[in-house]
GROMACS .gro file of C-alpha atoms in nm:
model
  314
    1UNK     CA    1   0.107   0.537   0.501
    2UNK     CA    2   0.243   0.853   0.342
    3UNK     CA    3  -0.010   1.135   0.350
    4UNK     CA    4  -0.057   1.399   0.084
    5UNK     CA    5  -0.147   1.673   0.329
    6UNK     CA    6  -0.254   1.575   0.676
    7UNK     CA    7  -0.402   1.921   0.739
    8UNK     CA    8  -0.647   1.871   0.454
    9UNK     CA    9  -0.736   1.516   0.549
   10UNK     CA   10  -1.096   1.483   0.654
   11UNK     CA   11  -1.204   1.270   0.942
   12UNK     CA   12  -1.404   0.962   0.866
   13UNK     CA   13  -1.351   0.599   0.767
   14UNK     CA   14  -1.114   0.513   0.483
   15UNK     CA   15  -1.093   0.201   0.268
   16UNK     CA   16  -0.808   0.045   0.074
   17UNK     CA   17  -0.780  -0.019  -0.298
   18UNK     CA   18  -0.530  -0.050  -0.583
   19UNK     CA   19  -0.485   0.215  -0.851
   20UNK     CA   20  -0.549   0.042  -1.184
   21UNK     CA   21  -0.535   0.344  -1.420
   22UNK     CA   22  -0.430   0.707  -1.421
   23UNK     CA   23  -0.514   0.990  -1.659
   24UNK     CA   24  -0.396   1.334  -1.557
   25UNK     CA   25  -0.499   1.376  -1.195
   26UNK     CA   26  -0.782   1.127  -1.220
   27UNK     CA   27  -0.740   0.771  -1.098
   28UNK     CA   28  -0.940   0.451  -1.119
   29UNK     CA   29  -0.915   0.253  -0.796
   30UNK     CA   30  -1.010  -0.114  -0.774
   31UNK     CA   31  -1.178  -0.159  -0.438
   32UNK     CA   32  -1.296  -0.493  -0.304
   33UNK     CA   33  -1.601  -0.520  -0.529
   34UNK     CA   34  -1.620  -0.194  -0.726
   35UNK     CA   35  -1.410   0.041  -0.933
   36UNK     CA   36  -1.402   0.400  -0.810
   37UNK     CA   37  -1.314   0.722  -0.989
   38UNK     CA   38  -1.084   0.901  -0.745
   39UNK     CA   39  -0.900   1.232  -0.724
   40UNK     CA   40  -0.636   1.362  -0.486
   41UNK     CA   41  -0.673   1.658  -0.255
   42UNK     CA   42  -0.528   1.987  -0.381
   43UNK     CA   43  -0.282   1.984  -0.669
   44UNK     CA   44  -0.074   1.688  -0.559
   45UNK     CA   45  -0.070   1.405  -0.810
   46UNK     CA   46   0.208   1.176  -0.695
   47UNK     CA   47  -0.002   0.862  -0.729
   48UNK     CA   48   0.109   0.582  -0.962
   49UNK     CA   49  -0.065   0.285  -1.119
   50UNK     CA   50  -0.003  -0.010  -0.888
   51UNK     CA   51  -0.016   0.202  -0.572
   52UNK     CA   52  -0.217   0.071  -0.279
   53UNK     CA   53  -0.409   0.371  -0.147
   54UNK     CA   54  -0.647   0.471   0.128
   55UNK     CA   55  -0.954   0.652  -0.003
   56UNK     CA   56  -1.266   0.809   0.135
   57UNK     CA   57  -1.598   0.773  -0.047
   58UNK     CA   58  -1.761   1.096  -0.164
   59UNK     CA   59  -2.043   0.921  -0.354
   60UNK     CA   60  -2.126   0.556  -0.432
   61UNK     CA   61  -1.866   0.535  -0.712
   62UNK     CA   62  -1.631   0.825  -0.640
   63UNK     CA   63  -1.372   0.898  -0.377
   64UNK     CA   64  -1.075   1.103  -0.262
   65UNK     CA   65  -0.732   0.944  -0.217
   66UNK     CA   66  -0.608   1.027   0.132
   67UNK     CA   67  -0.281   0.832   0.158
   68UNK     CA   68  -0.047   0.597  -0.028
   69UNK     CA   69   0.086   0.277   0.130
   70UNK     CA   70   0.469   0.246   0.138
   71UNK     CA   71   0.591   0.130  -0.202
   72UNK     CA   72   0.809  -0.173  -0.261
   73UNK     CA   73   0.940  -0.029  -0.588
   74UNK     CA   74   0.876   0.270  -0.815
   75UNK     CA   75   0.965   0.288  -1.183
   76UNK     CA   76   0.983   0.626  -1.350
   77UNK     CA   77   1.145   0.817  -1.630
   78UNK     CA   78   1.242   1.182  -1.642
   79UNK     CA   79   1.355   1.449  -1.883
   80UNK     CA   80   1.531   1.778  -1.824
   81UNK     CA   81   1.224   1.937  -1.667
   82UNK     CA   82   1.002   1.678  -1.503
   83UNK     CA   83   0.966   1.314  -1.411
   84UNK     CA   84   0.684   1.071  -1.493
   85UNK     CA   85   0.599   0.777  -1.271
   86UNK     CA   86   0.527   0.464  -1.474
   87UNK     CA   87   0.415   0.222  -1.202
   88UNK     CA   88   0.458   0.128  -0.837
   89UNK     CA   89   0.513  -0.204  -0.658
   90UNK     CA   90   0.650  -0.381  -0.965
   91UNK     CA   91   0.848  -0.701  -0.938
   92UNK     CA   92   0.953  -0.718  -1.302
   93UNK     CA   93   0.994  -0.515  -1.617
   94UNK     CA   94   0.931  -0.691  -1.948
   95UNK     CA   95   1.082  -0.519  -2.252
   96UNK     CA   96   0.923  -0.625  -2.580
   97UNK     CA   97   1.142  -0.615  -2.892
   98UNK     CA   98   1.093  -0.779  -3.231
   99UNK     CA   99   1.279  -0.910  -3.531
  100UNK     CA  100   1.119  -0.630  -3.730
  101UNK     CA  101   1.077  -0.339  -3.731
  102UNK     CA  102   1.421  -0.279  -3.586
  103UNK     CA  103   1.425  -0.197  -3.217
  104UNK     CA  104   1.622   0.074  -3.038
  105UNK     CA  105   1.920  -0.048  -2.832
  106UNK     CA  106   1.923   0.292  -2.666
  107UNK     CA  107   1.567   0.249  -2.539
  108UNK     CA  108   1.631  -0.111  -2.426
  109UNK     CA  109   1.946  -0.016  -2.237
  110UNK     CA  110   1.779   0.284  -2.073
  111UNK     CA  111   1.491   0.066  -1.957
  112UNK     CA  112   1.741  -0.185  -1.816
  113UNK     CA  113   1.924   0.092  -1.629
  114UNK     CA  114   1.589   0.205  -1.487
  115UNK     CA  115   1.510  -0.149  -1.372
  116UNK     CA  116   1.853  -0.192  -1.209
  117UNK     CA  117   1.829   0.137  -1.023
  118UNK     CA  118   1.476   0.054  -0.904
  119UNK     CA  119   1.551  -0.300  -0.789
  120UNK     CA  120   1.315  -0.454  -1.046
  121UNK     CA  121   1.407  -0.772  -1.235
  122UNK     CA  122   1.416  -0.726  -1.614
  123UNK     CA  123   1.328  -0.967  -1.895
  124UNK     CA  124   1.340  -0.927  -2.273
  125UNK     CA  125   1.079  -1.075  -2.506
  126UNK     CA  126   1.194  -1.124  -2.864
  127UNK     CA  127   0.870  -1.134  -3.063
  128UNK     CA  128   0.806  -1.224  -3.430
  129UNK     CA  129   1.060  -1.509  -3.446
  130UNK     CA  130   0.851  -1.639  -3.737
  131UNK     CA  131   1.009  -1.360  -3.948
  132UNK     CA  132   1.309  -1.582  -4.020
  133UNK     CA  133   1.499  -1.348  -4.253
  134UNK     CA  134   1.548  -1.099  -3.966
  135UNK     CA  135   1.587  -1.354  -3.687
  136UNK     CA  136   1.966  -1.408  -3.687
  137UNK     CA  137   2.042  -1.037  -3.668
  138UNK     CA  138   1.785  -0.984  -3.393
  139UNK     CA  139   1.929  -1.276  -3.195
  140UNK     CA  140   2.279  -1.132  -3.224
  141UNK     CA  141   2.155  -0.798  -3.090
  142UNK     CA  142   1.966  -0.942  -2.789
  143UNK     CA  143   2.264  -1.171  -2.712
  144UNK     CA  144   2.439  -0.865  -2.567
  145UNK     CA  145   2.168  -0.842  -2.298
  146UNK     CA  146   2.151  -1.218  -2.243
  147UNK     CA  147   2.527  -1.216  -2.176
  148UNK     CA  148   2.470  -0.949  -1.909
  149UNK     CA  149   2.234  -1.187  -1.730
  150UNK     CA  150   1.897  -1.061  -1.855
  151UNK     CA  151   1.667  -1.351  -1.956
  152UNK     CA  152   1.558  -1.339  -2.322
  153UNK     CA  153   1.239  -1.523  -2.420
  154UNK     CA  154   1.163  -1.593  -2.787
  155UNK     CA  155   0.797  -1.588  -2.892
  156UNK     CA  156   0.574  -1.549  -3.194
  157UNK     CA  157   0.228  -1.407  -3.125
  158UNK     CA  158   0.117  -1.474  -3.483
  159UNK     CA  159   0.319  -1.787  -3.564
  160UNK     CA  160   0.256  -1.975  -3.239
  161UNK     CA  161   0.002  -1.799  -3.017
  162UNK     CA  162  -0.062  -2.096  -2.785
  163UNK     CA  163   0.304  -2.147  -2.694
  164UNK     CA  164   0.346  -1.770  -2.660
  165UNK     CA  165   0.052  -1.744  -2.421
  166UNK     CA  166   0.183  -2.033  -2.214
  167UNK     CA  167   0.528  -1.876  -2.189
  168UNK     CA  168   0.385  -1.538  -2.093
  169UNK     CA  169   0.160  -1.695  -1.828
  170UNK     CA  170   0.460  -1.871  -1.672
  171UNK     CA  171   0.657  -1.549  -1.677
  172UNK     CA  172   0.387  -1.335  -1.514
  173UNK     CA  173   0.239  -1.576  -1.257
  174UNK     CA  174   0.259  -1.431  -0.906
  175UNK     CA  175   0.438  -1.122  -1.035
  176UNK     CA  176   0.355  -0.757  -1.086
  177UNK     CA  177   0.486  -0.696  -1.437
  178UNK     CA  178   0.499  -0.392  -1.662
  179UNK     CA  179   0.533  -0.438  -2.038
  180UNK     CA  180   0.707  -0.165  -2.233
  181UNK     CA  181   0.809  -0.144  -2.596
  182UNK     CA  182   0.818   0.078  -2.900
  183UNK     CA  183   0.524   0.076  -3.137
  184UNK     CA  184   0.538  -0.210  -3.384
  185UNK     CA  185   0.700  -0.460  -3.147
  186UNK     CA  186   0.373  -0.643  -3.077
  187UNK     CA  187   0.328  -0.541  -2.713
  188UNK     CA  188  -0.048  -0.486  -2.751
  189UNK     CA  189  -0.085  -0.824  -2.919
  190UNK     CA  190   0.097  -0.988  -2.627
  191UNK     CA  191  -0.129  -0.814  -2.377
  192UNK     CA  192  -0.441  -0.924  -2.568
  193UNK     CA  193  -0.312  -1.280  -2.583
  194UNK     CA  194  -0.244  -1.282  -2.210
  195UNK     CA  195  -0.564  -1.097  -2.114
  196UNK     CA  196  -0.838  -1.178  -2.368
  197UNK     CA  197  -1.075  -0.907  -2.243
  198UNK     CA  198  -0.806  -0.636  -2.226
  199UNK     CA  199  -0.970  -0.422  -2.496
  200UNK     CA  200  -1.307  -0.429  -2.320
  201UNK     CA  201  -1.144  -0.346  -1.985
  202UNK     CA  202  -0.952  -0.058  -2.145
  203UNK     CA  203  -1.271   0.088  -2.294
  204UNK     CA  204  -1.439   0.064  -1.953
  205UNK     CA  205  -1.143   0.237  -1.787
  206UNK     CA  206  -1.140   0.504  -2.056
  207UNK     CA  207  -1.512   0.570  -2.003
  208UNK     CA  208  -1.472   0.579  -1.624
  209UNK     CA  209  -1.189   0.830  -1.643
  210UNK     CA  210  -1.350   1.022  -1.929
  211UNK     CA  211  -1.034   1.010  -2.138
  212UNK     CA  212  -1.226   1.051  -2.462
  213UNK     CA  213  -1.044   0.868  -2.741
  214UNK     CA  214  -0.705   0.879  -2.567
  215UNK     CA  215  -0.710   0.513  -2.474
  216UNK     CA  216  -0.344   0.463  -2.566
  217UNK     CA  217  -0.209   0.748  -2.357
  218UNK     CA  218  -0.261   0.610  -2.010
  219UNK     CA  219  -0.107   0.326  -1.813
  220UNK     CA  220  -0.346   0.056  -1.693
  221UNK     CA  221  -0.327  -0.248  -1.465
  222UNK     CA  222  -0.494  -0.583  -1.528
  223UNK     CA  223  -0.538  -0.831  -1.245
  224UNK     CA  224  -0.503  -1.195  -1.343
  225UNK     CA  225  -0.582  -1.513  -1.152
  226UNK     CA  226  -0.384  -1.554  -0.831
  227UNK     CA  227  -0.089  -1.795  -0.836
  228UNK     CA  228  -0.007  -1.988  -0.517
  229UNK     CA  229  -0.193  -1.728  -0.316
  230UNK     CA  230  -0.013  -1.433  -0.477
  231UNK     CA  231  -0.190  -1.184  -0.700
  232UNK     CA  232  -0.068  -1.152  -1.060
  233UNK     CA  233  -0.075  -0.807  -1.214
  234UNK     CA  234   0.011  -0.706  -1.569
  235UNK     CA  235   0.056  -0.336  -1.639
  236UNK     CA  236   0.044  -0.200  -1.993
  237UNK     CA  237   0.223   0.129  -2.046
  238UNK     CA  238   0.185   0.356  -2.351
  239UNK     CA  239   0.439   0.304  -2.627
  240UNK     CA  240   0.714   0.563  -2.605
  241UNK     CA  241   1.027   0.637  -2.803
  242UNK     CA  242   1.231   0.800  -2.525
  243UNK     CA  243   1.327   0.692  -2.175
  244UNK     CA  244   1.498   0.976  -1.991
  245UNK     CA  245   1.687   0.904  -1.668
  246UNK     CA  246   1.779   1.255  -1.558
  247UNK     CA  247   1.696   1.170  -1.195
  248UNK     CA  248   1.985   0.924  -1.157
  249UNK     CA  249   2.316   1.046  -1.015
  250UNK     CA  250   2.652   0.941  -1.161
  251UNK     CA  251   2.703   0.698  -0.873
  252UNK     CA  252   2.360   0.543  -0.926
  253UNK     CA  253   2.423   0.514  -1.300
  254UNK     CA  254   2.757   0.335  -1.275
  255UNK     CA  255   2.602   0.075  -1.043
  256UNK     CA  256   2.308   0.025  -1.281
  257UNK     CA  257   2.540  -0.128  -1.544
  258UNK     CA  258   2.602  -0.482  -1.412
  259UNK     CA  259   2.911  -0.527  -1.630
  260UNK     CA  260   3.075  -0.228  -1.456
  261UNK     CA  261   3.035  -0.372  -1.105
  262UNK     CA  262   3.345  -0.601  -1.095
  263UNK     CA  263   3.562  -0.303  -1.192
  264UNK     CA  264   3.423  -0.030  -0.966
  265UNK     CA  265   3.654   0.072  -0.683
  266UNK     CA  266   3.968  -0.054  -0.858
  267UNK     CA  267   4.048   0.251  -1.072
  268UNK     CA  268   4.372   0.445  -1.016
  269UNK     CA  269   4.176   0.747  -0.891
  270UNK     CA  270   3.908   0.698  -0.626
  271UNK     CA  271   3.684   0.962  -0.792
  272UNK     CA  272   3.724   0.819  -1.144
  273UNK     CA  273   3.438   0.912  -1.378
  274UNK     CA  274   3.519   0.628  -1.624
  275UNK     CA  275   3.534   0.870  -1.917
  276UNK     CA  276   3.900   0.909  -2.017
  277UNK     CA  277   4.100   0.891  -1.693
  278UNK     CA  278   4.432   0.700  -1.685
  279UNK     CA  279   4.425   0.375  -1.491
  280UNK     CA  280   4.047   0.335  -1.527
  281UNK     CA  281   3.958  -0.032  -1.489
  282UNK     CA  282   3.627   0.019  -1.674
  283UNK     CA  283   3.808   0.159  -1.981
  284UNK     CA  284   4.059  -0.126  -1.963
  285UNK     CA  285   3.770  -0.375  -1.960
  286UNK     CA  286   3.631  -0.211  -2.276
  287UNK     CA  287   3.969  -0.260  -2.449
  288UNK     CA  288   3.963  -0.628  -2.350
  289UNK     CA  289   3.611  -0.664  -2.493
  290UNK     CA  290   3.451  -0.732  -2.154
  291UNK     CA  291   3.228  -0.424  -2.176
  292UNK     CA  292   3.053  -0.321  -2.499
  293UNK     CA  293   3.155   0.024  -2.623
  294UNK     CA  294   2.788   0.095  -2.700
  295UNK     CA  295   2.696   0.047  -2.335
  296UNK     CA  296   2.981   0.270  -2.217
  297UNK     CA  297   2.873   0.539  -2.465
  298UNK     CA  298   2.523   0.526  -2.315
  299UNK     CA  299   2.667   0.558  -1.963
  300UNK     CA  300   2.853   0.875  -2.064
  301UNK     CA  301   2.541   1.011  -2.235
  302UNK     CA  302   2.326   0.947  -1.926
  303UNK     CA  303   2.579   1.117  -1.698
  304UNK     CA  304   2.579   1.415  -1.935
  305UNK     CA  305   2.197   1.430  -1.938
  306UNK     CA  306   2.175   1.411  -1.558
  307UNK     CA  307   2.407   1.712  -1.535
  308UNK     CA  308   2.164   1.917  -1.747
  309UNK     CA  309   1.865   1.867  -1.520
  310UNK     CA  310   1.682   2.180  -1.413
  311UNK     CA  311   1.521   2.181  -1.066
  312UNK     CA  312   1.144   2.171  -1.105
  313UNK     CA  313   0.835   2.197  -0.890
  314UNK     CA  314   0.584   1.916  -0.866
   0.00000   0.00000   0.00000
């Protein structure tokens, strides 16, 4: 267990639960039979949805989080000034894109880099395949990611909801999955198809955390039926248009592009940055068409952004 501040920790029995929602420094913890509104001691707020925590009851339905169990994985994004944890203990990241409106390759690639650097398997869902006039172009665009080894699943929430639900159930069984996507991609519709009472659960969470009408601004976890003895979790994150990765070093970034891996360590210069150096095997692979120029451009952009990061205080 990692403690927030052992000096502040009070004596007394603690219980374990899973954080199912977070709003500011307020957390909803699913205990064995009840949901508890919990806070952390002091100003620390490094708790993420999906964390297994130890808490101490302060009233029948409220508690204080005392410690966080060691995490298997942690997914987060960061800008120049601060980082934001998205979820802990994930096994997979599901990126939802659609035939229309057009999706952002920049956002997709950034999410894939985040998954690679966090050790989380990534999948793409191509939704709205019933919109046939936009389908060929969308398929061509997601083919880039399929060729890199990321599974792409085609669905239509509106056109074929039963087959879509079945595919999503297969994909999420026994996993802890987070769904991300820009607005308009159909992520909420997928969640509602997968978890029929998601809207009711969200309203309950919103009331418990007193978020007012900000039900779309917090991440929440839904527990599904267990599969072969393993719990299945689906985490819905707010729609966002940016996915900063300022916390990743240049070395971490180059290893988060799977198509770079066969070429790393073979450049003329051992400290090659893969920008414009002579004898760079990554640049040679781009010329041969083995690496997409768009992906290399993103790599350079991410390295540039990471260099701009300002140290900050939690």
